[in-house]
Amino acid sequence: MATMANNDQSEAVLTANLDQALGFTIPARSARGRLVRLGPLLGQILSAHDYPAPIARILSEALTLTALLGAMLKDAGGQLTMQAQTESGIVDLLVCDYKGGELRGYVRFDKERLAEVPALPSMFALFGKGYLAITFDQEASKERYQGIVPLEGANLGEAAQSFFSQSEQIPSLVRLAANDTGHIAGGILIQHLPEGEEGRERLHTRLDHPEWEHVLALAETTKLTELVDQDLPLDNLVWRLFHEEDEIRVLPAIPLTRGCRCNFDHIRAVISRFAPEERAEMVDDDGFISVDCEFCSRLFPISLRDLEQ
């Protein structure tokens, strides 16, 4: 019994600082930030497709970025979707989304071309020429906003910084990290909102604002190893970076889970919206309309009889 208890305690310590997002603000500097560290949920998402290491790492970083952005949604029912699409890259499509603390994502890539590049390929080697699209869907207001920027920079973090700079005019720092296998990942997002954190018009937001330069200098000391260090609580990392500030407000942590929303009833409802003649054309030789979920790699066979229920 003692051995079992010790094992349970060890597992609790290993997972205590994983799969969560932590928000914080520095009022005197007009800055806000988010920290995310992912672990077990990455294993669940990655195992659905058995991705090779370079693809697992890029998807893990993308899921971390999605969590950083999604955790800023004030609408509890809101959804954030991030999509990276390319013209001729090894990765031709990467999709992740966040809703209510649930994450999902998948990558479509060329296995043969991936085998020809180094074990640690650059972002350009994986994506080539492409774009990053980030979509915010607000459930309460039914509003949708999408920003699209070229997929440029050394990594997804730099591409996200371009998104905020070009689409939002918000000075931002984004750092992302993943371990060698992609099964532990972490990230930090810091932003300067001098006039608009509570929804007011954003005035005088500029990259050379002295308050932003100070916050940026501190945030840039974040080590990539700290972002993936599961023995380092996220609130301790906030303290390491900004302990000299007069006030730091740390928000309650948001637990993060894997959440693929596909199920038999949902898929049946979607297919039932098609006209009867269209549904008849979808039926395969076995008499089913087979729907494959890219996110969880599950196949849902739907019969015409199922649609009549």
PDB file of C-alpha atoms in Angstrom, residues 12-176:
ATOM      1  CA  ALA A  12       0.732  13.861  -9.072  1.00  0.00           C
ATOM      2  CA  VAL A  13       3.968  15.865  -8.798  1.00  0.00           C
ATOM      3  CA  LEU A  14       4.861  15.154 -12.424  1.00  0.00           C
ATOM      4  CA  THR A  15       1.464  16.301 -13.736  1.00  0.00           C
ATOM      5  CA  ALA A  16       0.776  19.139 -11.272  1.00  0.00           C
ATOM      6  CA  ASN A  17       2.366  21.799 -13.477  1.00  0.00           C
ATOM      7  CA  LEU A  18       1.111  20.467 -16.815  1.00  0.00           C
ATOM      8  CA  ASP A  19      -1.974  20.979 -18.974  1.00  0.00           C
ATOM      9  CA  GLN A  20      -2.815  24.418 -17.679  1.00  0.00           C
ATOM     10  CA  ALA A  21      -2.859  28.067 -18.698  1.00  0.00           C
ATOM     11  CA  LEU A  22      -2.039  30.856 -16.257  1.00  0.00           C
ATOM     12  CA  GLY A  23      -2.869  34.504 -16.880  1.00  0.00           C
ATOM     13  CA  PHE A  24      -1.334  37.517 -15.178  1.00  0.00           C
ATOM     14  CA  THR A  25      -1.244  41.291 -15.425  1.00  0.00           C
ATOM     15  CA  ILE A  26       1.291  43.941 -14.441  1.00  0.00           C
ATOM     16  CA  PRO A  27      -0.968  46.978 -13.889  1.00  0.00           C
ATOM     17  CA  ALA A  28       1.765  49.598 -13.500  1.00  0.00           C
ATOM     18  CA  ARG A  29       3.280  48.548 -16.838  1.00  0.00           C
ATOM     19  CA  SER A  30      -0.055  48.164 -18.705  1.00  0.00           C
ATOM     20  CA  ALA A  31       0.935  44.622 -19.587  1.00  0.00           C
ATOM     21  CA  ARG A  32      -0.816  41.275 -19.583  1.00  0.00           C
ATOM     22  CA  GLY A  33       0.517  37.786 -20.166  1.00  0.00           C
ATOM     23  CA  ARG A  34      -0.242  34.100 -20.407  1.00  0.00           C
ATOM     24  CA  LEU A  35       1.829  31.029 -19.641  1.00  0.00           C
ATOM     25  CA  VAL A  36       0.927  27.554 -20.888  1.00  0.00           C
ATOM     26  CA  ARG A  37       2.533  24.180 -20.302  1.00  0.00           C
ATOM     27  CA  LEU A  38       1.154  21.005 -21.873  1.00  0.00           C
ATOM     28  CA  GLY A  39       1.889  17.357 -21.149  1.00  0.00           C
ATOM     29  CA  PRO A  40      -0.507  14.400 -20.958  1.00  0.00           C
ATOM     30  CA  LEU A  41      -3.034  15.943 -23.344  1.00  0.00           C
ATOM     31  CA  LEU A  42      -0.295  16.173 -25.987  1.00  0.00           C
ATOM     32  CA  GLY A  43       0.289  12.445 -25.654  1.00  0.00           C
ATOM     33  CA  GLN A  44      -3.411  11.844 -26.247  1.00  0.00           C
ATOM     34  CA  ILE A  45      -3.537  14.070 -29.325  1.00  0.00           C
ATOM     35  CA  LEU A  46      -0.269  12.859 -30.854  1.00  0.00           C
ATOM     36  CA  SER A  47      -1.061   9.169 -30.336  1.00  0.00           C
ATOM     37  CA  ALA A  48      -4.079   9.390 -32.658  1.00  0.00           C
ATOM     38  CA  HIS A  49      -1.751   9.672 -35.670  1.00  0.00           C
ATOM     39  CA  ASP A  50       1.658   8.400 -34.479  1.00  0.00           C
ATOM     40  CA  TYR A  51       3.401  11.513 -35.845  1.00  0.00           C
ATOM     41  CA  PRO A  52       7.171  11.461 -36.479  1.00  0.00           C
ATOM     42  CA  ALA A  53       9.179  13.665 -34.105  1.00  0.00           C
ATOM     43  CA  PRO A  54       9.480  16.833 -36.289  1.00  0.00           C
ATOM     44  CA  ILE A  55       5.722  16.857 -36.924  1.00  0.00           C
ATOM     45  CA  ALA A  56       4.945  16.082 -33.271  1.00  0.00           C
ATOM     46  CA  ARG A  57       7.070  19.034 -32.156  1.00  0.00           C
ATOM     47  CA  ILE A  58       5.498  21.528 -34.560  1.00  0.00           C
ATOM     48  CA  LEU A  59       1.981  20.369 -33.633  1.00  0.00           C
ATOM     49  CA  SER A  60       2.812  20.588 -29.927  1.00  0.00           C
ATOM     50  CA  GLU A  61       4.058  24.151 -30.379  1.00  0.00           C
ATOM     51  CA  ALA A  62       0.949  24.993 -32.404  1.00  0.00           C
ATOM     52  CA  LEU A  63      -1.323  23.581 -29.688  1.00  0.00           C
ATOM     53  CA  THR A  64       0.567  25.617 -27.084  1.00  0.00           C
ATOM     54  CA  LEU A  65       0.099  28.772 -29.144  1.00  0.00           C
ATOM     55  CA  THR A  66      -3.591  27.954 -29.574  1.00  0.00           C
ATOM     56  CA  ALA A  67      -3.953  27.574 -25.807  1.00  0.00           C
ATOM     57  CA  LEU A  68      -2.162  30.884 -25.194  1.00  0.00           C
ATOM     58  CA  LEU A  69      -4.554  32.696 -27.522  1.00  0.00           C
ATOM     59  CA  GLY A  70      -7.679  30.771 -26.568  1.00  0.00           C
ATOM     60  CA  ALA A  71      -7.169  31.343 -22.857  1.00  0.00           C
ATOM     61  CA  MET A  72      -7.594  35.083 -23.500  1.00  0.00           C
ATOM     62  CA  LEU A  73     -11.192  34.631 -24.707  1.00  0.00           C
ATOM     63  CA  LYS A  74     -13.574  36.302 -22.271  1.00  0.00           C
ATOM     64  CA  ASP A  75     -16.620  34.576 -23.784  1.00  0.00           C
ATOM     65  CA  ALA A  76     -16.861  31.190 -22.059  1.00  0.00           C
ATOM     66  CA  GLY A  77     -18.453  29.653 -25.152  1.00  0.00           C
ATOM     67  CA  GLY A  78     -16.052  31.292 -27.593  1.00  0.00           C
ATOM     68  CA  GLN A  79     -13.780  29.349 -29.899  1.00  0.00           C
ATOM     69  CA  LEU A  80     -10.378  30.088 -31.364  1.00  0.00           C
ATOM     70  CA  THR A  81      -9.160  28.300 -34.487  1.00  0.00           C
ATOM     71  CA  MET A  82      -5.632  28.516 -35.842  1.00  0.00           C
ATOM     72  CA  GLN A  83      -4.759  27.266 -39.298  1.00  0.00           C
ATOM     73  CA  ALA A  84      -1.428  27.199 -41.103  1.00  0.00           C
ATOM     74  CA  GLN A  85      -1.730  26.407 -44.802  1.00  0.00           C
ATOM     75  CA  THR A  86       0.969  26.294 -47.462  1.00  0.00           C
ATOM     76  CA  GLU A  87       1.292  26.114 -51.216  1.00  0.00           C
ATOM     77  CA  SER A  88       4.009  23.487 -51.576  1.00  0.00           C
ATOM     78  CA  GLY A  89       5.349  22.728 -48.106  1.00  0.00           C
ATOM     79  CA  ILE A  90       6.029  19.360 -46.505  1.00  0.00           C
ATOM     80  CA  VAL A  91       3.235  20.366 -44.141  1.00  0.00           C
ATOM     81  CA  ASP A  92       0.349  21.534 -46.298  1.00  0.00           C
ATOM     82  CA  LEU A  93      -2.206  21.964 -43.503  1.00  0.00           C
ATOM     83  CA  LEU A  94      -2.068  22.375 -39.726  1.00  0.00           C
ATOM     84  CA  VAL A  95      -5.281  23.020 -37.769  1.00  0.00           C
ATOM     85  CA  CYS A  96      -5.782  23.546 -34.032  1.00  0.00           C
ATOM     86  CA  ASP A  97      -8.673  24.905 -32.031  1.00  0.00           C
ATOM     87  CA  TYR A  98      -9.584  25.840 -28.475  1.00  0.00           C
ATOM     88  CA  LYS A  99     -13.000  25.941 -26.832  1.00  0.00           C
ATOM     89  CA  GLY A 100     -13.728  26.062 -23.129  1.00  0.00           C
ATOM     90  CA  GLY A 101     -10.299  24.752 -22.144  1.00  0.00           C
ATOM     91  CA  GLU A 102     -10.430  21.896 -24.672  1.00  0.00           C
ATOM     92  CA  LEU A 103      -7.751  21.567 -27.352  1.00  0.00           C
ATOM     93  CA  ARG A 104      -7.552  19.523 -30.517  1.00  0.00           C
ATOM     94  CA  GLY A 105      -5.342  19.590 -33.595  1.00  0.00           C
ATOM     95  CA  TYR A 106      -3.884  17.656 -36.504  1.00  0.00           C
ATOM     96  CA  VAL A 107      -1.275  17.978 -39.256  1.00  0.00           C
ATOM     97  CA  ARG A 108      -1.386  16.837 -42.867  1.00  0.00           C
ATOM     98  CA  PHE A 109       2.078  16.295 -44.333  1.00  0.00           C
ATOM     99  CA  ASP A 110       4.131  14.484 -46.973  1.00  0.00           C
ATOM    100  CA  LYS A 111       5.987  11.574 -45.341  1.00  0.00           C
ATOM    101  CA  GLU A 112       8.373  11.013 -48.254  1.00  0.00           C
ATOM    102  CA  ARG A 113       9.506  14.636 -48.388  1.00  0.00           C
ATOM    103  CA  LEU A 114       9.837  14.767 -44.608  1.00  0.00           C
ATOM    104  CA  ALA A 115      12.338  11.884 -44.742  1.00  0.00           C
ATOM    105  CA  GLU A 116      14.598  14.023 -46.965  1.00  0.00           C
ATOM    106  CA  VAL A 117      15.078  16.901 -44.501  1.00  0.00           C
ATOM    107  CA  PRO A 118      17.246  17.091 -41.331  1.00  0.00           C
ATOM    108  CA  ALA A 119      15.965  15.726 -38.037  1.00  0.00           C
ATOM    109  CA  LEU A 120      15.441  19.293 -36.786  1.00  0.00           C
ATOM    110  CA  PRO A 121      14.005  21.059 -39.851  1.00  0.00           C
ATOM    111  CA  SER A 122      13.399  24.804 -39.876  1.00  0.00           C
ATOM    112  CA  MET A 123       9.887  26.194 -40.091  1.00  0.00           C
ATOM    113  CA  PHE A 124      10.532  27.221 -43.697  1.00  0.00           C
ATOM    114  CA  ALA A 125      11.691  23.684 -44.532  1.00  0.00           C
ATOM    115  CA  LEU A 126       8.393  22.333 -43.192  1.00  0.00           C
ATOM    116  CA  PHE A 127       5.999  24.977 -44.483  1.00  0.00           C
ATOM    117  CA  GLY A 128       7.703  26.804 -47.329  1.00  0.00           C
ATOM    118  CA  LYS A 129       5.506  29.697 -48.437  1.00  0.00           C
ATOM    119  CA  GLY A 130       2.220  29.891 -46.596  1.00  0.00           C
ATOM    120  CA  TYR A 131      -0.010  31.861 -44.264  1.00  0.00           C
ATOM    121  CA  LEU A 132      -1.261  31.783 -40.694  1.00  0.00           C
ATOM    122  CA  ALA A 133      -4.972  32.399 -40.102  1.00  0.00           C
ATOM    123  CA  ILE A 134      -6.376  32.932 -36.611  1.00  0.00           C
ATOM    124  CA  THR A 135     -10.148  33.057 -36.161  1.00  0.00           C
ATOM    125  CA  PHE A 136     -12.035  34.212 -33.072  1.00  0.00           C
ATOM    126  CA  ASP A 137     -15.685  33.116 -32.771  1.00  0.00           C
ATOM    127  CA  GLN A 138     -17.629  34.818 -29.977  1.00  0.00           C
ATOM    128  CA  GLU A 139     -20.571  32.689 -28.867  1.00  0.00           C
ATOM    129  CA  ALA A 140     -22.428  35.426 -26.977  1.00  0.00           C
ATOM    130  CA  SER A 141     -22.366  38.066 -29.731  1.00  0.00           C
ATOM    131  CA  LYS A 142     -22.211  35.610 -32.679  1.00  0.00           C
ATOM    132  CA  GLU A 143     -19.366  37.710 -34.053  1.00  0.00           C
ATOM    133  CA  ARG A 144     -16.426  36.281 -35.978  1.00  0.00           C
ATOM    134  CA  TYR A 145     -13.065  37.916 -36.507  1.00  0.00           C
ATOM    135  CA  GLN A 146     -10.210  36.522 -38.580  1.00  0.00           C
ATOM    136  CA  GLY A 147      -6.682  37.764 -39.083  1.00  0.00           C
ATOM    137  CA  ILE A 148      -4.342  36.388 -41.762  1.00  0.00           C
ATOM    138  CA  VAL A 149      -0.596  36.994 -41.991  1.00  0.00           C
ATOM    139  CA  PRO A 150       2.239  35.411 -44.006  1.00  0.00           C
ATOM    140  CA  LEU A 151       3.793  32.407 -42.301  1.00  0.00           C
ATOM    141  CA  GLU A 152       7.170  34.054 -41.758  1.00  0.00           C
ATOM    142  CA  GLY A 153       9.873  33.956 -39.104  1.00  0.00           C
ATOM    143  CA  ALA A 154      12.083  31.323 -37.540  1.00  0.00           C
ATOM    144  CA  ASN A 155       9.184  29.641 -35.724  1.00  0.00           C
ATOM    145  CA  LEU A 156       5.453  29.791 -35.011  1.00  0.00           C
ATOM    146  CA  GLY A 157       6.057  32.195 -32.133  1.00  0.00           C
ATOM    147  CA  GLU A 158       7.518  34.803 -34.490  1.00  0.00           C
ATOM    148  CA  ALA A 159       4.662  34.254 -36.925  1.00  0.00           C
ATOM    149  CA  ALA A 160       2.210  34.914 -34.078  1.00  0.00           C
ATOM    150  CA  GLN A 161       4.055  38.105 -33.169  1.00  0.00           C
ATOM    151  CA  SER A 162       3.556  39.262 -36.768  1.00  0.00           C
ATOM    152  CA  PHE A 163      -0.151  38.503 -36.417  1.00  0.00           C
ATOM    153  CA  PHE A 164      -0.479  40.768 -33.384  1.00  0.00           C
ATOM    154  CA  SER A 165       1.688  43.467 -34.918  1.00  0.00           C
ATOM    155  CA  GLN A 166      -0.070  43.536 -38.299  1.00  0.00           C
ATOM    156  CA  SER A 167      -3.656  42.526 -37.505  1.00  0.00           C
ATOM    157  CA  GLU A 168      -4.045  43.828 -33.952  1.00  0.00           C
ATOM    158  CA  GLN A 169      -1.385  46.573 -33.666  1.00  0.00           C
ATOM    159  CA  ILE A 170      -0.481  45.170 -30.245  1.00  0.00           C
ATOM    160  CA  PRO A 171       3.200  44.914 -29.260  1.00  0.00           C
ATOM    161  CA  SER A 172       3.687  41.284 -28.237  1.00  0.00           C
ATOM    162  CA  LEU A 173       6.286  38.692 -27.382  1.00  0.00           C
ATOM    163  CA  VAL A 174       5.610  35.008 -28.019  1.00  0.00           C
ATOM    164  CA  ARG A 175       8.000  32.227 -27.052  1.00  0.00           C
ATOM    165  CA  LEU A 176       7.255  28.541 -27.673  1.00  0.00           C
TER     166      LEU A 176
END
